[in-house]
Amino acid sequence: MNKIYPSAAAALDGIVRDGQLLAVGGFGLCGIPEALIDALQATGVKDLTVISNNAGVDGFGLGKLLSTRQIKKMISSYVGENKEFERQYLSGELELEFTPQGTLAEKLRAGGAGIPAFFTKTGVGTIVAEGKEIREFDGHKYVMERALTPEVSLVKAHIADKSGNLIFNKTARNFNPNVAQAGKLTVVEVEKIVEIGELDPDQIHLPGIFVHRIVLNTTPEKRIEQRTIRKTI
């Protein structure tokens, strides 16, 4: 099975459509699939529900899809670095399902593991728990959360072999493994592709069974979200 596609556009061909539930890896601008996001924007698909920790920044990452109004709803835990995200939400133009960060990670992990729901203390007694089942275990209340299984997942990794085994680059791993496992169809953008057998099995972060399509992007921009400098005297 050939998992390697010649471009991000080719990797998305035939698998994205209006009204879809998608998940996108990354944390802020760290570990986002830049080329795949650009290709998704170019398709013109709309009314998307996107699962991602946040929505990039204004004009970059998922912020591009917000500017073109291709996203109908975000399932996220943080919106603080994107003014357009905040504006659309507060004006009622964008739906938002606020989800605690750890709960979001577990909803994706559970989806990838075939677990339809789980109970957590996080959110009990807050608006996060409104309308959800509450049960008591050992004298403590827990809220039931449903797992997430997106139709398509877009992921960024550092290295892949031709069978899709992945290695992530340090903190760029963040949400990417969980997003990859949860997707019914997972597309991965990588900076390097090697032959099968070149990767040390003990160093592989995610096995290729979760990966369906691979696209090479050797020169991602990797924009810095907040540049901080220190002046020395």
Short mmCIF file of N, CA and C in Angstrom, two decimals, residues 4-185:
data_model
loop_
_atom_site.label_atom_id
_atom_site.label_comp_id
_atom_site.label_asym_id
_atom_site.label_seq_id
_atom_site.Cartn_x
_atom_site.Cartn_y
_atom_site.Cartn_z
N ILE A 4 2.34 7.42 0.29
CA ILE A 4 2.99 8.69 0.01
C ILE A 4 2.30 9.38 -1.17
N TYR A 5 1.94 10.66 -0.96
CA TYR A 5 1.27 11.45 -1.98
C TYR A 5 2.19 12.60 -2.42
N PRO A 6 2.09 13.03 -3.68
CA PRO A 6 3.04 14.01 -4.20
C PRO A 6 2.87 15.43 -3.67
N SER A 7 1.71 15.74 -3.12
CA SER A 7 1.47 17.09 -2.61
C SER A 7 0.37 17.04 -1.55
N ALA A 8 0.28 18.13 -0.80
CA ALA A 8 -0.79 18.22 0.20
C ALA A 8 -2.16 18.20 -0.47
N ALA A 9 -2.27 18.87 -1.61
CA ALA A 9 -3.55 18.88 -2.33
C ALA A 9 -3.95 17.48 -2.75
N ALA A 10 -2.99 16.71 -3.24
CA ALA A 10 -3.27 15.33 -3.66
C ALA A 10 -3.67 14.47 -2.48
N ALA A 11 -3.04 14.72 -1.33
CA ALA A 11 -3.34 13.92 -0.13
C ALA A 11 -4.75 14.16 0.38
N LEU A 12 -5.31 15.34 0.10
CA LEU A 12 -6.67 15.65 0.56
C LEU A 12 -7.73 15.37 -0.50
N ASP A 13 -7.29 15.07 -1.70
CA ASP A 13 -8.22 14.87 -2.80
C ASP A 13 -9.18 13.71 -2.52
N GLY A 14 -10.46 14.00 -2.60
CA GLY A 14 -11.48 12.97 -2.46
C GLY A 14 -11.85 12.61 -1.04
N ILE A 15 -11.24 13.23 -0.04
CA ILE A 15 -11.54 12.84 1.34
C ILE A 15 -12.12 13.97 2.20
N VAL A 16 -12.09 15.21 1.70
CA VAL A 16 -12.67 16.32 2.46
C VAL A 16 -13.92 16.81 1.77
N ARG A 17 -14.89 17.24 2.56
CA ARG A 17 -16.17 17.70 2.01
C ARG A 17 -16.82 18.67 2.98
N ASP A 18 -17.82 19.38 2.52
CA ASP A 18 -18.55 20.34 3.35
C ASP A 18 -19.18 19.63 4.55
N GLY A 19 -19.20 20.35 5.68
CA GLY A 19 -19.89 19.86 6.87
C GLY A 19 -19.18 18.77 7.63
N GLN A 20 -17.91 18.55 7.34
CA GLN A 20 -17.17 17.44 7.94
C GLN A 20 -16.69 17.76 9.36
N LEU A 21 -16.46 16.68 10.13
CA LEU A 21 -15.80 16.78 11.43
C LEU A 21 -14.33 16.42 11.21
N LEU A 22 -13.44 17.40 11.44
CA LEU A 22 -12.01 17.19 11.27
C LEU A 22 -11.28 17.47 12.58
N ALA A 23 -10.12 16.85 12.74
CA ALA A 23 -9.23 17.16 13.85
C ALA A 23 -7.89 17.59 13.28
N VAL A 24 -7.27 18.57 13.93
CA VAL A 24 -5.99 19.10 13.46
C VAL A 24 -5.02 19.15 14.64
N GLY A 25 -3.85 18.55 14.47
CA GLY A 25 -2.86 18.52 15.53
C GLY A 25 -2.18 19.86 15.71
N GLY A 26 -1.39 19.94 16.78
CA GLY A 26 -0.65 21.16 17.07
C GLY A 26 -1.09 21.80 18.37
N PHE A 27 -0.27 22.73 18.82
CA PHE A 27 -0.54 23.48 20.05
C PHE A 27 -0.05 24.89 19.78
N GLY A 28 -0.99 25.82 19.62
CA GLY A 28 -0.58 27.13 19.14
C GLY A 28 -0.12 26.98 17.71
N LEU A 29 1.13 27.37 17.44
CA LEU A 29 1.72 27.16 16.12
C LEU A 29 2.76 26.06 16.15
N CYS A 30 2.88 25.37 17.28
CA CYS A 30 3.89 24.32 17.44
C CYS A 30 3.33 22.98 16.96
N GLY A 31 3.93 22.44 15.90
CA GLY A 31 3.50 21.14 15.41
C GLY A 31 2.22 21.16 14.62
N ILE A 32 1.95 22.26 13.90
CA ILE A 32 0.74 22.30 13.08
C ILE A 32 1.08 21.84 11.65
N PRO A 33 0.16 21.17 10.98
CA PRO A 33 0.39 20.73 9.60
C PRO A 33 0.14 21.88 8.62
N GLU A 34 1.12 22.74 8.45
CA GLU A 34 0.96 23.98 7.70
C GLU A 34 0.50 23.75 6.26
N ALA A 35 1.19 22.85 5.57
CA ALA A 35 0.86 22.62 4.16
C ALA A 35 -0.53 22.02 3.99
N LEU A 36 -0.91 21.14 4.90
CA LEU A 36 -2.23 20.52 4.82
C LEU A 36 -3.34 21.53 5.10
N ILE A 37 -3.09 22.46 6.03
CA ILE A 37 -4.07 23.51 6.30
C ILE A 37 -4.24 24.40 5.08
N ASP A 38 -3.12 24.76 4.45
CA ASP A 38 -3.20 25.58 3.24
C ASP A 38 -3.96 24.85 2.13
N ALA A 39 -3.70 23.56 1.99
CA ALA A 39 -4.40 22.78 0.97
C ALA A 39 -5.88 22.66 1.28
N LEU A 40 -6.20 22.54 2.55
CA LEU A 40 -7.61 22.47 2.95
C LEU A 40 -8.31 23.78 2.63
N GLN A 41 -7.64 24.90 2.88
CA GLN A 41 -8.21 26.20 2.54
C GLN A 41 -8.46 26.30 1.04
N ALA A 42 -7.53 25.80 0.24
CA ALA A 42 -7.64 25.89 -1.22
C ALA A 42 -8.79 25.06 -1.78
N THR A 43 -9.22 24.02 -1.04
CA THR A 43 -10.34 23.20 -1.52
C THR A 43 -11.66 23.97 -1.50
N GLY A 44 -11.75 24.95 -0.61
CA GLY A 44 -12.98 25.72 -0.49
C GLY A 44 -14.08 25.03 0.30
N VAL A 45 -13.80 23.87 0.90
CA VAL A 45 -14.83 23.21 1.70
C VAL A 45 -15.25 24.12 2.84
N LYS A 46 -16.52 24.02 3.24
CA LYS A 46 -17.03 24.95 4.24
C LYS A 46 -17.90 24.21 5.26
N ASP A 47 -18.38 24.98 6.25
CA ASP A 47 -19.23 24.45 7.32
C ASP A 47 -18.53 23.33 8.09
N LEU A 48 -17.22 23.49 8.28
CA LEU A 48 -16.45 22.47 8.98
C LEU A 48 -16.58 22.60 10.49
N THR A 49 -16.59 21.47 11.17
CA THR A 49 -16.40 21.44 12.62
C THR A 49 -14.98 20.93 12.85
N VAL A 50 -14.16 21.74 13.50
CA VAL A 50 -12.75 21.43 13.64
C VAL A 50 -12.38 21.24 15.11
N ILE A 51 -11.78 20.08 15.40
CA ILE A 51 -11.27 19.79 16.73
C ILE A 51 -9.80 20.18 16.75
N SER A 52 -9.44 21.11 17.60
CA SER A 52 -8.04 21.50 17.75
C SER A 52 -7.90 22.27 19.04
N ASN A 53 -6.75 22.15 19.69
CA ASN A 53 -6.57 22.83 20.97
C ASN A 53 -6.90 24.31 20.86
N ASN A 54 -6.49 24.94 19.78
CA ASN A 54 -6.86 26.33 19.51
C ASN A 54 -6.91 26.49 17.99
N ALA A 55 -6.98 27.71 17.51
CA ALA A 55 -7.15 27.91 16.06
C ALA A 55 -6.01 28.74 15.50
N GLY A 56 -4.79 28.43 15.89
CA GLY A 56 -3.64 29.15 15.37
C GLY A 56 -3.67 30.61 15.78
N VAL A 57 -3.21 31.47 14.90
CA VAL A 57 -3.24 32.92 15.15
C VAL A 57 -3.87 33.58 13.93
N ASP A 58 -4.10 34.87 14.03
CA ASP A 58 -4.70 35.59 12.92
C ASP A 58 -3.84 35.44 11.66
N GLY A 59 -4.43 34.89 10.61
CA GLY A 59 -3.75 34.81 9.33
C GLY A 59 -2.76 33.68 9.17
N PHE A 60 -2.69 32.77 10.16
CA PHE A 60 -1.77 31.64 10.02
C PHE A 60 -2.35 30.43 10.72
N GLY A 61 -2.00 29.25 10.21
CA GLY A 61 -2.57 28.02 10.75
C GLY A 61 -4.07 28.00 10.51
N LEU A 62 -4.82 27.49 11.46
CA LEU A 62 -6.27 27.44 11.30
C LEU A 62 -6.90 28.83 11.24
N GLY A 63 -6.14 29.85 11.66
CA GLY A 63 -6.62 31.22 11.51
C GLY A 63 -6.96 31.57 10.07
N LYS A 64 -6.28 30.92 9.11
CA LYS A 64 -6.59 31.14 7.69
C LYS A 64 -7.99 30.67 7.35
N LEU A 65 -8.38 29.54 7.93
CA LEU A 65 -9.72 29.00 7.64
C LEU A 65 -10.81 29.82 8.32
N LEU A 66 -10.47 30.43 9.44
CA LEU A 66 -11.44 31.33 10.08
C LEU A 66 -11.65 32.57 9.22
N SER A 67 -10.57 33.09 8.65
CA SER A 67 -10.67 34.32 7.85
C SER A 67 -11.50 34.10 6.59
N THR A 68 -11.50 32.88 6.06
CA THR A 68 -12.29 32.57 4.86
C THR A 68 -13.66 31.97 5.21
N ARG A 69 -13.98 31.95 6.48
CA ARG A 69 -15.28 31.48 6.98
C ARG A 69 -15.58 30.04 6.56
N GLN A 70 -14.57 29.20 6.57
CA GLN A 70 -14.78 27.79 6.23
C GLN A 70 -15.09 26.95 7.45
N ILE A 71 -14.87 27.51 8.64
CA ILE A 71 -15.15 26.78 9.88
C ILE A 71 -16.45 27.27 10.49
N LYS A 72 -17.35 26.34 10.74
CA LYS A 72 -18.63 26.65 11.38
C LYS A 72 -18.54 26.55 12.89
N LYS A 73 -17.74 25.56 13.37
CA LYS A 73 -17.67 25.30 14.81
C LYS A 73 -16.28 24.82 15.17
N MET A 74 -15.79 25.29 16.32
CA MET A 74 -14.53 24.82 16.87
C MET A 74 -14.79 24.04 18.16
N ILE A 75 -14.09 22.93 18.33
CA ILE A 75 -14.06 22.19 19.60
C ILE A 75 -12.65 22.38 20.13
N SER A 76 -12.49 23.28 21.10
CA SER A 76 -11.17 23.75 21.52
C SER A 76 -11.11 23.98 23.02
N SER A 77 -9.87 24.19 23.49
CA SER A 77 -9.70 24.51 24.91
C SER A 77 -9.15 25.92 25.12
N TYR A 78 -8.72 26.60 24.03
CA TYR A 78 -8.07 27.89 24.21
C TYR A 78 -8.28 28.74 22.97
N VAL A 79 -8.61 30.03 23.18
CA VAL A 79 -8.83 30.92 22.04
C VAL A 79 -8.02 32.21 22.16
N GLY A 80 -7.14 32.29 23.12
CA GLY A 80 -6.55 33.57 23.53
C GLY A 80 -5.62 34.25 22.56
N GLU A 81 -5.05 33.54 21.58
CA GLU A 81 -4.07 34.17 20.69
C GLU A 81 -4.64 34.56 19.33
N ASN A 82 -5.96 34.45 19.18
CA ASN A 82 -6.55 34.68 17.87
C ASN A 82 -7.72 35.66 17.99
N LYS A 83 -7.48 36.90 17.58
CA LYS A 83 -8.50 37.95 17.72
C LYS A 83 -9.72 37.68 16.85
N GLU A 84 -9.50 37.10 15.65
CA GLU A 84 -10.62 36.81 14.77
C GLU A 84 -11.47 35.68 15.33
N PHE A 85 -10.82 34.70 15.94
CA PHE A 85 -11.54 33.63 16.63
C PHE A 85 -12.43 34.24 17.70
N GLU A 86 -11.86 35.08 18.54
CA GLU A 86 -12.61 35.72 19.62
C GLU A 86 -13.76 36.56 19.06
N ARG A 87 -13.48 37.34 18.01
CA ARG A 87 -14.50 38.21 17.44
C ARG A 87 -15.68 37.41 16.89
N GLN A 88 -15.36 36.36 16.11
CA GLN A 88 -16.44 35.56 15.52
C GLN A 88 -17.27 34.87 16.59
N TYR A 89 -16.62 34.39 17.64
CA TYR A 89 -17.36 33.71 18.71
C TYR A 89 -18.27 34.69 19.45
N LEU A 90 -17.72 35.83 19.85
CA LEU A 90 -18.50 36.79 20.63
C LEU A 90 -19.63 37.41 19.82
N SER A 91 -19.48 37.46 18.50
CA SER A 91 -20.53 38.03 17.65
C SER A 91 -21.55 36.99 17.21
N GLY A 92 -21.34 35.73 17.62
CA GLY A 92 -22.28 34.67 17.26
C GLY A 92 -22.09 34.09 15.88
N GLU A 93 -20.97 34.41 15.22
CA GLU A 93 -20.70 33.90 13.87
C GLU A 93 -20.07 32.52 13.89
N LEU A 94 -19.50 32.14 15.02
CA LEU A 94 -18.77 30.87 15.13
C LEU A 94 -19.25 30.12 16.37
N GLU A 95 -19.61 28.86 16.21
CA GLU A 95 -19.95 28.03 17.36
C GLU A 95 -18.67 27.56 18.05
N LEU A 96 -18.74 27.43 19.36
CA LEU A 96 -17.56 27.00 20.11
C LEU A 96 -17.98 26.04 21.21
N GLU A 97 -17.36 24.88 21.22
CA GLU A 97 -17.54 23.91 22.30
C GLU A 97 -16.28 23.94 23.14
N PHE A 98 -16.33 24.73 24.21
CA PHE A 98 -15.17 24.84 25.10
C PHE A 98 -14.96 23.51 25.83
N THR A 99 -13.75 23.01 25.81
CA THR A 99 -13.43 21.73 26.42
C THR A 99 -12.13 21.87 27.21
N PRO A 100 -12.12 21.47 28.48
CA PRO A 100 -10.87 21.51 29.25
C PRO A 100 -9.76 20.77 28.49
N GLN A 101 -8.54 21.29 28.58
CA GLN A 101 -7.46 20.78 27.74
C GLN A 101 -7.19 19.29 27.93
N GLY A 102 -7.12 18.85 29.17
CA GLY A 102 -6.89 17.43 29.43
C GLY A 102 -8.04 16.57 28.96
N THR A 103 -9.26 17.08 29.11
CA THR A 103 -10.44 16.36 28.65
C THR A 103 -10.43 16.24 27.13
N LEU A 104 -10.00 17.31 26.45
CA LEU A 104 -9.91 17.26 24.99
C LEU A 104 -8.93 16.19 24.53
N ALA A 105 -7.77 16.13 25.19
CA ALA A 105 -6.78 15.11 24.84
C ALA A 105 -7.33 13.71 25.07
N GLU A 106 -8.05 13.53 26.17
CA GLU A 106 -8.60 12.20 26.49
C GLU A 106 -9.74 11.83 25.57
N LYS A 107 -10.55 12.81 25.14
CA LYS A 107 -11.64 12.52 24.20
C LYS A 107 -11.08 11.99 22.88
N LEU A 108 -9.94 12.54 22.46
CA LEU A 108 -9.29 12.05 21.24
C LEU A 108 -8.64 10.69 21.47
N ARG A 109 -7.95 10.55 22.59
CA ARG A 109 -7.28 9.28 22.89
C ARG A 109 -8.30 8.16 22.99
N ALA A 110 -9.41 8.44 23.68
CA ALA A 110 -10.46 7.43 23.83
C ALA A 110 -11.05 7.06 22.47
N GLY A 111 -11.25 8.07 21.62
CA GLY A 111 -11.77 7.78 20.29
C GLY A 111 -10.86 6.85 19.51
N GLY A 112 -9.55 7.07 19.63
CA GLY A 112 -8.59 6.21 18.94
C GLY A 112 -8.52 4.82 19.52
N ALA A 113 -8.87 4.68 20.80
CA ALA A 113 -8.81 3.38 21.48
C ALA A 113 -10.12 2.62 21.40
N GLY A 114 -11.13 3.21 20.76
CA GLY A 114 -12.42 2.54 20.64
C GLY A 114 -13.27 2.63 21.90
N ILE A 115 -12.98 3.60 22.75
CA ILE A 115 -13.75 3.81 23.98
C ILE A 115 -14.76 4.93 23.72
N PRO A 116 -16.06 4.65 23.76
CA PRO A 116 -17.04 5.66 23.35
C PRO A 116 -17.24 6.80 24.33
N ALA A 117 -16.95 6.57 25.61
CA ALA A 117 -17.17 7.61 26.63
C ALA A 117 -16.37 7.27 27.87
N PHE A 118 -16.19 8.28 28.73
CA PHE A 118 -15.46 8.09 29.98
C PHE A 118 -15.97 9.11 31.00
N PHE A 119 -15.61 8.90 32.26
CA PHE A 119 -16.01 9.80 33.33
C PHE A 119 -14.79 10.54 33.88
N THR A 120 -14.96 11.84 34.16
CA THR A 120 -13.88 12.65 34.70
C THR A 120 -14.43 13.65 35.70
N LYS A 121 -13.62 14.01 36.70
CA LYS A 121 -14.02 15.04 37.66
C LYS A 121 -14.00 16.44 37.04
N THR A 122 -13.15 16.62 36.03
CA THR A 122 -12.97 17.95 35.45
C THR A 122 -14.27 18.50 34.88
N GLY A 123 -14.66 19.67 35.34
CA GLY A 123 -15.86 20.32 34.84
C GLY A 123 -17.10 20.12 35.68
N VAL A 124 -17.05 19.21 36.65
CA VAL A 124 -18.22 18.98 37.51
C VAL A 124 -18.55 20.28 38.26
N GLY A 125 -19.82 20.66 38.23
CA GLY A 125 -20.25 21.88 38.91
C GLY A 125 -20.06 23.14 38.10
N THR A 126 -19.65 23.02 36.83
CA THR A 126 -19.47 24.18 35.96
C THR A 126 -20.34 24.03 34.72
N ILE A 127 -20.31 25.04 33.86
CA ILE A 127 -21.12 24.99 32.63
C ILE A 127 -20.63 23.87 31.70
N VAL A 128 -19.40 23.41 31.90
CA VAL A 128 -18.87 22.32 31.09
C VAL A 128 -19.74 21.06 31.25
N ALA A 129 -20.33 20.89 32.43
CA ALA A 129 -21.10 19.68 32.74
C ALA A 129 -22.58 19.81 32.41
N GLU A 130 -23.02 20.98 31.98
CA GLU A 130 -24.44 21.18 31.74
C GLU A 130 -24.95 20.23 30.64
N GLY A 131 -26.04 19.53 30.95
CA GLY A 131 -26.67 18.63 29.99
C GLY A 131 -25.99 17.29 29.87
N LYS A 132 -24.97 17.04 30.68
CA LYS A 132 -24.23 15.77 30.60
C LYS A 132 -24.56 14.90 31.81
N GLU A 133 -24.36 13.60 31.65
CA GLU A 133 -24.63 12.66 32.73
C GLU A 133 -23.61 12.82 33.85
N ILE A 134 -24.09 12.88 35.08
CA ILE A 134 -23.23 12.94 36.26
C ILE A 134 -23.43 11.66 37.06
N ARG A 135 -22.35 10.99 37.42
CA ARG A 135 -22.44 9.80 38.25
C ARG A 135 -21.47 9.90 39.41
N GLU A 136 -21.80 9.16 40.46
CA GLU A 136 -20.97 9.18 41.65
C GLU A 136 -20.19 7.88 41.78
N PHE A 137 -18.88 8.01 42.01
CA PHE A 137 -18.00 6.86 42.23
C PHE A 137 -17.20 7.11 43.50
N ASP A 138 -17.31 6.19 44.45
CA ASP A 138 -16.54 6.30 45.71
C ASP A 138 -16.72 7.65 46.38
N GLY A 139 -17.94 8.16 46.33
CA GLY A 139 -18.25 9.40 47.03
C GLY A 139 -17.92 10.67 46.27
N HIS A 140 -17.45 10.53 45.03
CA HIS A 140 -17.09 11.71 44.24
C HIS A 140 -17.93 11.74 42.96
N LYS A 141 -18.28 12.96 42.51
CA LYS A 141 -19.07 13.13 41.30
C LYS A 141 -18.16 13.25 40.08
N TYR A 142 -18.62 12.63 38.99
CA TYR A 142 -17.89 12.65 37.73
C TYR A 142 -18.86 12.97 36.60
N VAL A 143 -18.36 13.65 35.59
CA VAL A 143 -19.17 13.96 34.42
C VAL A 143 -18.76 13.03 33.27
N MET A 144 -19.75 12.57 32.52
CA MET A 144 -19.46 11.70 31.39
C MET A 144 -19.14 12.53 30.16
N GLU A 145 -18.04 12.20 29.51
CA GLU A 145 -17.63 12.86 28.28
C GLU A 145 -17.59 11.84 27.14
N ARG A 146 -18.10 12.23 25.99
CA ARG A 146 -18.09 11.36 24.82
C ARG A 146 -16.75 11.48 24.10
N ALA A 147 -16.29 10.39 23.55
CA ALA A 147 -15.05 10.38 22.77
C ALA A 147 -15.26 11.12 21.44
N LEU A 148 -14.16 11.48 20.81
CA LEU A 148 -14.20 12.15 19.51
C LEU A 148 -13.56 11.26 18.44
N THR A 149 -14.27 11.08 17.33
CA THR A 149 -13.73 10.28 16.22
C THR A 149 -13.93 11.07 14.92
N PRO A 150 -13.03 11.98 14.62
CA PRO A 150 -13.16 12.79 13.41
C PRO A 150 -13.10 11.95 12.14
N GLU A 151 -13.78 12.43 11.12
CA GLU A 151 -13.76 11.74 9.83
C GLU A 151 -12.37 11.80 9.20
N VAL A 152 -11.71 12.95 9.36
CA VAL A 152 -10.36 13.14 8.83
C VAL A 152 -9.52 13.83 9.90
N SER A 153 -8.28 13.35 10.08
CA SER A 153 -7.33 14.00 10.97
C SER A 153 -6.13 14.49 10.17
N LEU A 154 -5.70 15.72 10.46
CA LEU A 154 -4.52 16.30 9.82
C LEU A 154 -3.44 16.47 10.89
N VAL A 155 -2.27 15.90 10.62
CA VAL A 155 -1.24 15.75 11.65
C VAL A 155 0.11 16.21 11.11
N LYS A 156 0.98 16.70 12.02
CA LYS A 156 2.34 17.05 11.66
C LYS A 156 3.30 16.16 12.45
N ALA A 157 4.24 15.54 11.74
CA ALA A 157 5.31 14.76 12.38
C ALA A 157 6.64 15.19 11.78
N HIS A 158 7.72 14.76 12.40
CA HIS A 158 9.06 15.13 11.92
C HIS A 158 9.54 14.15 10.86
N ILE A 159 9.48 12.85 11.16
CA ILE A 159 9.98 11.82 10.26
C ILE A 159 8.93 10.71 10.14
N ALA A 160 8.79 10.19 8.94
CA ALA A 160 7.96 9.00 8.70
C ALA A 160 8.75 8.03 7.85
N ASP A 161 8.55 6.73 8.08
CA ASP A 161 9.03 5.78 7.08
C ASP A 161 7.88 5.53 6.10
N LYS A 162 8.14 4.76 5.07
CA LYS A 162 7.17 4.62 4.00
C LYS A 162 5.92 3.84 4.41
N SER A 163 5.95 3.19 5.58
CA SER A 163 4.75 2.51 6.07
C SER A 163 3.96 3.39 7.03
N GLY A 164 4.49 4.60 7.32
CA GLY A 164 3.74 5.54 8.15
C GLY A 164 4.12 5.56 9.61
N ASN A 165 5.15 4.80 10.02
CA ASN A 165 5.63 4.92 11.40
C ASN A 165 6.20 6.33 11.60
N LEU A 166 5.85 6.95 12.73
CA LEU A 166 6.16 8.37 12.91
C LEU A 166 7.07 8.65 14.10
N ILE A 167 7.90 9.68 13.92
CA ILE A 167 8.66 10.28 15.02
C ILE A 167 8.33 11.77 15.02
N PHE A 168 7.95 12.28 16.19
CA PHE A 168 7.64 13.69 16.34
C PHE A 168 8.85 14.43 16.91
N ASN A 169 8.89 15.73 16.71
CA ASN A 169 10.01 16.53 17.17
C ASN A 169 9.71 17.20 18.50
N LYS A 170 10.19 16.60 19.57
CA LYS A 170 10.09 17.18 20.92
C LYS A 170 8.65 17.63 21.22
N THR A 171 8.46 18.92 21.62
CA THR A 171 7.13 19.36 22.04
C THR A 171 6.14 19.46 20.89
N ALA A 172 6.61 19.34 19.66
CA ALA A 172 5.68 19.31 18.52
C ALA A 172 4.85 18.04 18.51
N ARG A 173 5.17 17.10 19.42
CA ARG A 173 4.34 15.90 19.54
C ARG A 173 2.96 16.29 20.06
N ASN A 174 2.90 17.11 21.09
CA ASN A 174 1.69 17.62 21.75
C ASN A 174 0.42 16.81 21.43
N PHE A 175 -0.55 17.39 20.73
CA PHE A 175 -1.82 16.70 20.46
C PHE A 175 -1.74 15.77 19.25
N ASN A 176 -0.65 15.80 18.51
CA ASN A 176 -0.61 15.09 17.24
C ASN A 176 -0.85 13.58 17.33
N PRO A 177 -0.23 12.84 18.25
CA PRO A 177 -0.51 11.40 18.30
C PRO A 177 -1.98 11.08 18.57
N ASN A 178 -2.59 11.80 19.51
CA ASN A 178 -4.00 11.54 19.82
C ASN A 178 -4.90 11.87 18.63
N VAL A 179 -4.60 12.97 17.95
CA VAL A 179 -5.37 13.34 16.76
C VAL A 179 -5.23 12.26 15.68
N ALA A 180 -4.01 11.77 15.49
CA ALA A 180 -3.77 10.74 14.48
C ALA A 180 -4.53 9.46 14.79
N GLN A 181 -4.51 9.04 16.05
CA GLN A 181 -5.18 7.80 16.43
C GLN A 181 -6.70 7.90 16.31
N ALA A 182 -7.24 9.08 16.58
CA ALA A 182 -8.70 9.24 16.61
C ALA A 182 -9.31 9.27 15.22
N GLY A 183 -8.57 9.71 14.22
CA GLY A 183 -9.14 9.92 12.89
C GLY A 183 -9.51 8.62 12.18
N LYS A 184 -10.65 8.64 11.52
CA LYS A 184 -11.02 7.50 10.69
C LYS A 184 -10.10 7.42 9.47
N LEU A 185 -9.62 8.59 9.03
CA LEU A 185 -8.63 8.66 7.96
C LEU A 185 -7.63 9.75 8.34
#
